[in-house]
Coordinates of C-alpha atoms and ligand atoms in Angstrom, one line a residue:
M100 CA 16.4 -24.0 -1.2
Q101 CA 18.7 -22.4 -3.8
E102 CA 22.2 -21.5 -2.1
K103 CA 23.7 -20.1 -5.2
I104 CA 22.5 -16.7 -5.7
N105 CA 22.5 -14.8 -9.1
I106 CA 23.9 -11.3 -8.9
P107 CA 23.4 -8.7 -11.4
S108 CA 26.9 -7.6 -13.2
Q109 CA 26.9 -4.3 -11.4
V110 CA 26.6 -5.8 -8.0
N111 CA 29.3 -8.2 -8.8
T112 CA 31.6 -5.3 -9.9
V113 CA 31.1 -3.4 -6.5
L114 CA 31.8 -6.6 -4.3
N115 CA 34.8 -7.5 -6.8
S116 CA 36.1 -3.8 -6.6
L117 CA 35.8 -3.9 -2.7
E118 CA 37.2 -7.2 -2.3
N119 CA 40.3 -6.3 -4.6
A120 CA 41.1 -3.5 -2.3
G121 CA 41.3 -5.7 0.4
H122 CA 38.0 -5.1 2.3
E123 CA 35.4 -7.3 2.6
A124 CA 32.1 -7.2 0.8
Y125 CA 28.7 -9.0 0.7
I126 CA 25.3 -8.6 -0.7
V127 CA 22.9 -8.5 2.4
G128 CA 19.4 -8.3 3.8
G129 CA 16.0 -8.3 1.5
C130 CA 17.9 -9.4 -1.2
V131 CA 19.7 -12.5 0.1
R132 CA 16.1 -13.3 1.8
D133 CA 14.1 -13.0 -1.5
S134 CA 16.9 -14.8 -3.6
L135 CA 16.6 -17.5 -1.2
M136 CA 12.8 -17.6 -1.1
G137 CA 12.8 -17.6 -4.9
I138 CA 11.6 -13.8 -5.3
Q139 CA 13.2 -11.6 -7.4
P140 CA 14.8 -9.0 -5.5
K141 CA 13.9 -5.3 -6.0
D142 CA 17.3 -4.0 -5.0
Y143 CA 20.7 -5.1 -3.9
D144 CA 22.1 -3.7 -0.7
V145 CA 25.9 -4.1 -0.2
T146 CA 27.5 -4.2 3.3
T147 CA 31.3 -3.8 3.7
S148 CA 34.3 -3.7 6.1
A149 CA 35.4 -0.4 4.3
L150 CA 34.9 2.7 6.2
P151 CA 32.7 5.3 4.1
E152 CA 35.8 7.3 3.0
E153 CA 37.5 4.0 2.0
T154 CA 34.8 3.1 -0.2
K155 CA 34.8 6.5 -1.9
E156 CA 38.2 5.9 -2.5
V157 CA 37.5 2.4 -4.0
F158 CA 35.2 3.8 -6.4
R159 CA 36.7 7.3 -7.0
D160 CA 36.4 6.7 -10.8
Y161 CA 32.7 6.2 -10.3
H162 CA 29.7 8.7 -9.7
V163 CA 29.3 8.4 -6.0
I164 CA 26.5 10.1 -4.0
E165 CA 26.9 10.4 0.0
T166 CA 23.3 9.2 0.5
G167 CA 23.7 8.7 4.1
I168 CA 27.2 9.2 5.0
K169 CA 26.7 9.6 8.6
H170 CA 25.3 6.2 8.9
G171 CA 28.0 5.1 6.7
T172 CA 26.0 4.5 3.4
V173 CA 27.2 5.8 0.1
T174 CA 25.6 5.0 -3.3
V175 CA 27.6 4.1 -6.2
M176 CA 26.3 4.4 -10.0
V177 CA 27.7 1.5 -11.9
D178 CA 25.9 1.3 -15.7
K179 CA 23.5 3.6 -14.3
E180 CA 22.4 1.5 -11.7
P181 CA 22.4 2.9 -8.2
I182 CA 23.9 0.4 -5.7
E183 CA 24.1 1.0 -1.7
I184 CA 27.0 0.6 0.1
T185 CA 27.1 0.4 3.7
T186 CA 29.6 0.1 6.2
Y187 CA 29.1 -2.5 8.9
R188 CA 27.9 -0.9 11.9
I189 CA 26.5 -1.1 15.4
D190 CA 23.5 1.0 16.0
E191 CA 23.9 2.3 19.8
N192 CA 21.5 3.7 22.6
Y193 CA 18.0 3.7 21.0
V194 CA 16.2 6.7 22.0
D195 CA 12.3 7.0 22.1
N196 CA 12.3 3.4 20.8
R197 CA 12.9 4.9 17.3
H198 CA 16.6 6.4 16.4
P199 CA 19.7 5.1 17.2
E200 CA 21.4 8.1 19.3
S201 CA 25.0 7.0 17.6
V202 CA 26.3 4.8 14.7
T203 CA 29.4 3.1 15.2
F204 CA 31.6 1.5 12.3
T205 CA 32.9 -2.0 13.2
R206 CA 34.9 -4.4 11.0
S207 CA 33.0 -7.4 12.3
L208 CA 30.4 -8.6 10.2
R209 CA 28.7 -10.4 12.8
E210 CA 28.2 -7.4 14.7
D211 CA 26.4 -5.9 11.7
M212 CA 24.3 -8.8 11.7
A213 CA 23.3 -8.6 15.0
R214 CA 21.6 -5.3 14.8
R215 CA 19.4 -6.6 12.0
D216 CA 15.8 -7.0 12.7
F217 CA 14.9 -10.7 11.7
T218 CA 17.2 -13.8 11.2
M219 CA 15.9 -13.9 7.6
N220 CA 16.9 -10.4 7.3
A221 CA 20.6 -11.1 9.0
L222 CA 22.1 -12.9 5.9
G223 CA 25.1 -12.0 3.7
Y224 CA 26.3 -13.5 0.8
N225 CA 28.8 -13.2 -1.8
P226 CA 30.1 -15.7 -4.7
A227 CA 33.5 -16.6 -2.9
C228 CA 32.2 -17.2 0.7
G229 CA 28.6 -18.1 -0.3
I230 CA 25.9 -17.6 2.7
V231 CA 26.9 -16.0 5.7
D232 CA 24.3 -16.9 8.3
Y233 CA 25.0 -16.4 12.1
F234 CA 21.7 -16.5 13.2
G235 CA 20.0 -19.4 11.7
G236 CA 18.1 -17.4 9.2
V237 CA 18.4 -20.0 6.4
E238 CA 17.0 -22.6 8.6
D239 CA 14.2 -20.2 9.8
I240 CA 13.2 -19.3 6.0
K241 CA 13.3 -23.4 5.7
Q242 CA 10.9 -23.6 8.7
G243 CA 8.7 -20.8 7.3
I244 CA 9.6 -18.7 10.5
I245 CA 9.9 -15.1 10.9
R246 CA 12.2 -14.5 14.3
A247 CA 13.7 -11.7 15.8
V248 CA 17.6 -11.5 15.9
G249 CA 18.4 -11.8 19.7
D250 CA 16.0 -11.0 22.5
G251 CA 12.5 -9.9 20.7
E252 CA 11.5 -7.8 23.8
K253 CA 14.8 -5.5 23.5
R254 CA 14.7 -5.4 20.0
F255 CA 11.2 -4.1 19.8
E256 CA 12.0 -1.8 22.6
E257 CA 15.0 -0.4 20.6
D258 CA 12.8 0.2 17.5
A259 CA 9.2 -0.4 17.6
L260 CA 8.8 -0.2 14.1
R261 CA 10.2 -3.9 13.9
I262 CA 6.8 -4.6 15.4
M263 CA 5.2 -3.6 12.1
R264 CA 7.7 -5.1 10.0
A265 CA 7.3 -8.4 11.7
L266 CA 3.7 -8.3 10.8
R267 CA 4.6 -6.9 7.1
F268 CA 6.8 -9.7 6.3
A269 CA 4.1 -12.1 7.7
A270 CA 1.7 -10.6 5.3
V271 CA 4.1 -10.4 2.5
T272 CA 5.9 -13.9 2.7
G273 CA 3.3 -16.1 4.5
L274 CA 5.8 -17.1 6.8
T275 CA 4.7 -17.5 10.6
I276 CA 5.7 -15.0 13.3
E277 CA 7.6 -17.2 16.1
E278 CA 6.1 -17.8 19.3
E279 CA 8.5 -15.5 21.6
T280 CA 8.6 -12.9 18.8
I281 CA 4.8 -12.4 18.9
K282 CA 4.7 -12.7 22.4
A283 CA 7.2 -9.7 22.7
A284 CA 5.5 -7.8 19.7
H285 CA 2.3 -8.0 21.5
K286 CA 3.7 -7.1 25.0
H287 CA 5.4 -3.9 23.3
K288 CA 2.9 -3.1 21.1
E289 CA 2.1 0.4 22.8
L290 CA 5.5 1.4 21.7
L291 CA 4.3 2.2 18.2
H292 CA 2.7 5.1 19.2
N293 CA 6.5 6.7 19.3
I294 CA 7.1 5.8 15.6
S295 CA 6.5 8.4 13.0
A296 CA 3.4 8.4 10.9
E297 CA 5.3 7.9 7.7
R298 CA 7.3 4.9 8.8
I299 CA 4.2 3.4 9.9
R300 CA 2.2 4.1 7.0
E301 CA 4.8 2.7 4.6
E302 CA 5.0 -0.7 6.4
L303 CA 0.9 -0.6 6.8
S304 CA 0.7 0.0 3.1
K305 CA 3.3 -3.1 2.2
L306 CA 1.3 -5.1 4.5
L307 CA -2.0 -4.6 3.2
C308 CA -0.5 -5.4 -0.3
G309 CA 0.7 -8.8 1.0
K310 CA -0.8 -12.1 -0.2
E311 CA -1.6 -12.9 3.5
A312 CA -3.0 -9.5 4.3
R313 CA -6.3 -11.2 5.3
S314 CA -5.0 -13.5 7.9
V315 CA -2.5 -10.9 9.6
L316 CA -5.4 -8.2 9.9
M317 CA -7.6 -11.0 11.7
K318 CA -4.8 -12.3 13.7
Y319 CA -2.8 -9.2 14.6
V320 CA -5.7 -6.7 15.1
D321 CA -4.9 -6.0 18.6
I322 CA -1.5 -4.8 17.5
L323 CA -2.9 -2.9 14.7
G324 CA -5.2 -1.6 16.7
V325 CA -2.6 0.5 18.4
I326 CA -2.2 2.7 15.1
L327 CA -6.1 2.0 14.1
P328 CA -8.0 1.6 16.9
E329 CA -11.2 2.0 14.6
L330 CA -10.3 -1.7 13.9
L331 CA -10.9 -2.7 17.2
E332 CA -14.7 -1.7 16.9
M333 CA -15.1 -3.7 13.8
K334 CA -13.7 -6.9 15.6
G335 CA -16.5 -9.5 16.5
F336 CA -19.3 -6.5 15.2
E337 CA -22.0 -8.7 14.0
Q338 CA -24.2 -7.5 11.0
Y339 CA -27.5 -9.2 11.6
N340 CA -28.1 -9.5 7.9
H341 CA -28.8 -12.1 5.6
W342 CA -26.5 -10.8 3.1
H343 CA -23.8 -11.2 5.3
I344 CA -21.7 -14.1 6.6
Y345 CA -18.9 -12.3 8.3
D346 CA -18.7 -9.7 10.9
V347 CA -17.5 -6.2 10.0
L348 CA -13.7 -6.8 10.5
E349 CA -13.7 -10.3 8.8
H350 CA -15.8 -9.1 6.0
T351 CA -13.2 -6.0 5.6
A352 CA -10.4 -8.5 5.6
V353 CA -11.8 -10.6 2.8
A354 CA -12.6 -7.7 0.9
L355 CA -9.4 -6.4 1.1
E356 CA -7.9 -9.8 -0.1
N357 CA -10.1 -9.6 -3.3
V358 CA -8.9 -6.4 -4.5
P359 CA -5.7 -6.1 -6.6
P360 CA -2.9 -5.5 -4.3
V361 CA -2.4 -1.8 -5.1
P362 CA -2.3 0.5 -1.8
V363 CA -5.2 2.8 -3.1
L364 CA -7.5 -0.1 -3.2
R365 CA -6.4 -1.9 -0.2
F366 CA -6.7 1.0 1.7
A367 CA -10.0 1.8 0.2
A368 CA -11.1 -1.9 1.1
L369 CA -9.6 -1.5 4.7
F370 CA -12.1 1.8 5.2
H371 CA -15.1 1.2 3.3
D372 CA -17.3 0.0 6.0
M373 CA -15.2 1.3 9.0
G374 CA -18.5 3.6 9.5
K375 CA -20.8 0.5 10.1
P376 CA -20.6 0.1 14.0
A377 CA -21.6 3.9 14.3
T378 CA -24.3 3.7 11.9
F379 CA -25.7 0.1 13.1
F380 CA -29.6 -0.2 14.1
Q381 CA -31.7 -3.3 14.0
D382 CA -35.2 -3.0 12.7
C383 CA -38.3 -4.8 14.5
S384 CA -37.6 -8.0 12.8
G385 CA -34.0 -7.8 14.0
V386 CA -32.4 -7.2 10.7
G387 CA -29.3 -5.0 10.9
H388 CA -29.0 -1.8 8.7
F389 CA -26.1 0.9 8.4
Y390 CA -27.8 3.5 6.6
G391 CA -25.3 6.3 5.7
H392 CA -22.4 4.0 6.8
G393 CA -20.6 5.3 3.4
D394 CA -20.1 9.0 4.8
V395 CA -19.1 8.1 8.2
S396 CA -16.3 5.5 6.5
R397 CA -15.1 8.3 4.4
D398 CA -15.0 10.9 7.5
M399 CA -13.2 8.2 9.4
A400 CA -10.9 7.5 6.6
A401 CA -9.9 11.0 6.2
V402 CA -9.3 11.5 9.8
I403 CA -6.7 8.3 9.7
M404 CA -5.1 9.5 6.6
E405 CA -4.6 12.7 8.2
R406 CA -2.9 11.1 10.9
L407 CA -0.8 8.8 8.8
K408 CA 0.1 11.9 6.7
F409 CA -1.1 10.4 3.3
D410 CA -0.3 12.7 0.1
N411 CA -3.3 14.6 -1.1
A412 CA -3.9 12.8 -4.3
A413 CA -3.8 9.2 -2.4
K414 CA -6.4 10.7 -0.1
E415 CA -8.7 12.0 -2.7
R416 CA -8.9 8.9 -4.7
I417 CA -9.1 6.7 -1.5
L418 CA -12.1 9.0 0.2
R419 CA -14.0 8.8 -3.2
L420 CA -14.1 5.0 -3.2
V421 CA -14.9 4.8 0.3
E422 CA -17.8 7.2 0.0
K423 CA -19.3 5.8 -3.2
H424 CA -18.6 2.0 -2.4
D425 CA -22.1 1.3 -2.4
M426 CA -23.0 3.5 -5.5
Q427 CA -25.3 1.6 -7.9
I428 CA -24.8 1.6 -11.4
T429 CA -27.2 0.3 -14.0
A430 CA -25.9 -1.8 -16.7
E431 CA -26.9 0.7 -19.5
E432 CA -24.8 3.0 -21.4
K433 CA -26.2 6.1 -20.1
A434 CA -25.8 5.1 -16.2
V435 CA -22.4 4.1 -17.2
K436 CA -21.3 7.5 -18.8
R437 CA -22.9 9.4 -15.9
A438 CA -20.7 7.2 -13.5
L439 CA -17.4 7.7 -15.4
N440 CA -18.0 11.6 -15.6
K441 CA -18.6 11.5 -11.9
L442 CA -15.8 9.3 -10.9
G443 CA -13.3 9.6 -14.1
E444 CA -12.1 6.6 -15.8
E445 CA -9.5 5.5 -13.3
G446 CA -12.1 6.0 -10.3
F447 CA -14.5 4.0 -12.2
Y448 CA -12.4 1.0 -12.4
D449 CA -11.2 1.3 -9.0
L450 CA -14.8 1.5 -7.9
I451 CA -15.6 -1.9 -9.9
S452 CA -12.7 -3.5 -8.4
L453 CA -13.9 -2.4 -4.9
A454 CA -17.6 -3.4 -5.6
R455 CA -16.3 -6.6 -7.0
A456 CA -14.4 -7.5 -3.7
D457 CA -17.0 -6.3 -1.5
N458 CA -19.5 -8.4 -2.9
L459 CA -17.1 -11.7 -2.7
A460 CA -16.9 -10.7 0.8
Q461 CA -20.6 -11.3 1.5
N462 CA -23.1 -14.3 1.3
P463 CA -22.2 -16.2 -1.9
L464 CA -25.9 -16.4 -2.7
L465 CA -25.0 -12.8 -4.0
A466 CA -22.1 -13.8 -6.3
K467 CA -24.2 -13.7 -9.6
R468 CA -23.7 -9.8 -9.0
Q469 CA -20.1 -10.5 -10.5
E470 CA -21.9 -10.8 -14.0
H471 CA -23.5 -7.3 -13.1
Y472 CA -20.0 -6.0 -12.8
D473 CA -18.7 -7.9 -15.9
K474 CA -21.2 -5.8 -18.1
L475 CA -20.4 -2.7 -16.5
E476 CA -16.7 -3.0 -17.5
I477 CA -17.9 -4.2 -21.1
I478 CA -20.2 -1.1 -21.6
A479 CA -17.6 1.3 -20.1
G480 CA -14.9 -0.3 -22.5
E481 CA -16.9 0.3 -25.4
I482 CA -17.6 4.0 -24.4
I483 CA -13.9 4.6 -24.2
A484 CA -12.8 2.8 -27.1
K485 CA -15.4 4.6 -29.2
E486 CA -14.4 8.0 -27.6
E487 CA -17.9 8.7 -26.9
C488 CA -18.5 11.9 -24.8
F489 CA -19.2 11.3 -21.1
S490 CA -17.3 14.6 -19.5
L491 CA -16.9 18.1 -20.0
K492 CA -13.4 17.5 -21.4
S493 CA -14.9 15.9 -24.4
L494 CA -18.2 17.9 -24.8
A495 CA -17.8 19.6 -28.4
V496 CA -18.1 23.2 -26.5
N497 CA -16.5 24.6 -23.9
G498 CA -17.0 27.9 -21.8
R499 CA -15.5 30.1 -24.2
D500 CA -17.9 28.9 -26.9
L501 CA -20.9 29.8 -24.5
I502 CA -19.3 33.2 -23.9
E503 CA -19.1 33.8 -27.6
V504 CA -23.1 33.2 -27.8
G505 CA -23.7 35.5 -24.9
Y506 CA -23.1 33.9 -21.6
S507 CA -21.0 35.6 -18.9
Q508 CA -18.4 33.9 -16.6
G509 CA -19.7 32.6 -13.7
P510 CA -21.9 29.4 -12.0
E511 CA -24.7 29.6 -14.8
L512 CA -22.0 29.0 -17.5
G513 CA -20.9 26.0 -15.4
A514 CA -24.3 24.8 -14.9
A515 CA -25.3 25.1 -18.7
L516 CA -22.3 23.0 -20.0
E517 CA -23.2 20.2 -17.1
K518 CA -26.8 20.2 -18.6
L519 CA -25.5 20.2 -22.2
L520 CA -23.2 17.2 -21.2
E521 CA -26.5 15.6 -19.7
C522 CA -28.4 16.0 -23.1
V523 CA -25.6 14.5 -24.8
I524 CA -25.2 11.7 -22.5
S525 CA -29.1 10.9 -22.3
G526 CA -29.2 11.1 -26.1
E527 CA -31.3 13.9 -26.4
I528 CA -28.7 15.7 -28.9
D529 CA -25.7 14.9 -30.5
N530 CA -22.0 16.1 -29.5
K531 CA -22.0 18.4 -32.1
K532 CA -21.1 22.1 -31.7
E533 CA -24.1 23.5 -33.7
E534 CA -26.6 21.5 -31.6
L535 CA -25.0 22.2 -28.5
L536 CA -24.9 26.1 -28.9
K537 CA -28.4 26.0 -30.0
K538 CA -29.4 24.3 -26.9
A539 CA -27.5 26.4 -24.8
I540 CA -29.0 29.5 -26.3
D541 CA -32.4 27.9 -25.6
F542 CA -31.2 27.7 -22.2
S543 CA -30.5 31.3 -21.6
I544 CA -33.8 32.4 -22.8
I545 CA -35.6 29.8 -20.6
Ligands
ATP134 P1 12.1 -4.7 1.3 O1 12.1 -5.8 0.7 O2 11.0 -4.1 1.9 O3 13.2 -3.7 1.1 P2 13.9 -5.4 3.4 O4 14.2 -6.3 4.7 O5 15.1 -5.2 2.2 O6 12.8 -5.5 2.8 P3 14.9 -2.6 3.9 O7 13.9 -1.5 4.7 O8 15.4 -2.6 2.5 O9 13.9 -4.0 4.1 O10 16.2 -2.5 4.9 C1 17.4 -3.6 4.6 C2 17.7 -4.3 5.9 O11 18.2 -3.6 6.6 C3 16.8 -5.5 6.4 O12 16.9 -6.6 5.5 C4 17.3 -5.6 7.6 O13 18.5 -6.2 7.6 C5 17.9 -4.2 8.3 N1 16.7 -3.4 8.6 C6 15.7 -2.6 8.0 N2 15.0 -1.9 8.8 C7 15.4 -2.2 10.2 C8 14.9 -2.3 11.6 N3 14.2 -1.3 11.9 N4 15.8 -2.5 12.2 C9 16.7 -3.6 12.0 N5 17.1 -3.8 11.2 C10 16.4 -3.3 9.7
MG135 MG1 15.1 -3.6 0.9

């Protein structure tokens, strides 16, 4: 494992400035962990013995933002790069398994490290001292282990979000949660009810985008079931259908693994078959069917996303995918244009991604269907490249044009535009203004 860490020059400036002023300073947490694992860190957090006021004094010639001064965090802009600097601190007296009641600053790095969640996150580094590792984080990373700092039970009782973080790190890094730590997580899983929807959603989103999301979903469904009880129904739910080789939960996990690691797609995959248990019925030959499960899944997804406070844009995109995940599109231009119109360009490609993954999570006998999705993407690519008309936006007439030829504002106008679009898509007329207006006048006479 690499033990010398490359630090961006802006971060070095921060470390040097603090040290030159007589303070200790280290990069800490995720950036050290990621560097040791050969992953490019997203950002570099700095921890220091300097009190916030002292930090501000050191950086008096820089632009300093008091991002979380109460918790000891200031952000310093160095060459346009924001660097968060936090004073060593101890979090005390957790209330409701979430918020420390008070924050005490300390001059001891060890005490600051002791408040951190997992040994792999309780690491500091600076070029002069190398790695600071009070809790065996380096060895745990080498062994591939996620271990709570101190007593796991206490740590999860203090802040139950750490349970979600353990699962998230397992999904993202592929490391294994150590035995005592996971035991403690199971024991205290109900405390997740005390955690805010936003924090849960953020961790869940990262978890689902992890490369090991499938196995985490399967292994820890009882923990995730505290926040998503809908998953518990899916576990072990057999499909009694020749086209399926997994139960509903595993099918979901495999589908999820096969969509790109983008939150909208991963959530859509998670939700897409949630309505199966509620719609299941077996015909007289014992074969399982799930008629209308797309709608039920959509309704369930809507309730979950409301609960977890998703923003409206994500909600809409995900709901449409869940509802339409079984939509059949034939590999011909007209059908693809209709689908592009219904789903929008982005929605169309999202749907194909989901459909591909859904297919890969079914009986391999159906794998040939991937070729169908290839064709759909080729056809769509051509339509878009040739800028052919598939939506009202690209229709050569608009509402105003129709009003000029005698239409009045209202639902009939909208319906006429839709009909014109369909005429263009079906090839009945060209997307030319004169032809379209003539047709529109014909409609109004009829
Ligand atoms: P990411 O890659 O998502 O940024 P991270 O480990 O850096 O992962 P952050 O939320 O940025 O996570 O937190 C930075 C550091 O703060 C962590 O590495 C950890 O040391 C500490 N930390 C964050 N959240 C908690 C928590 N709930 N309990 C204890 N320590 C925490
Ligand atoms: Mg971080």
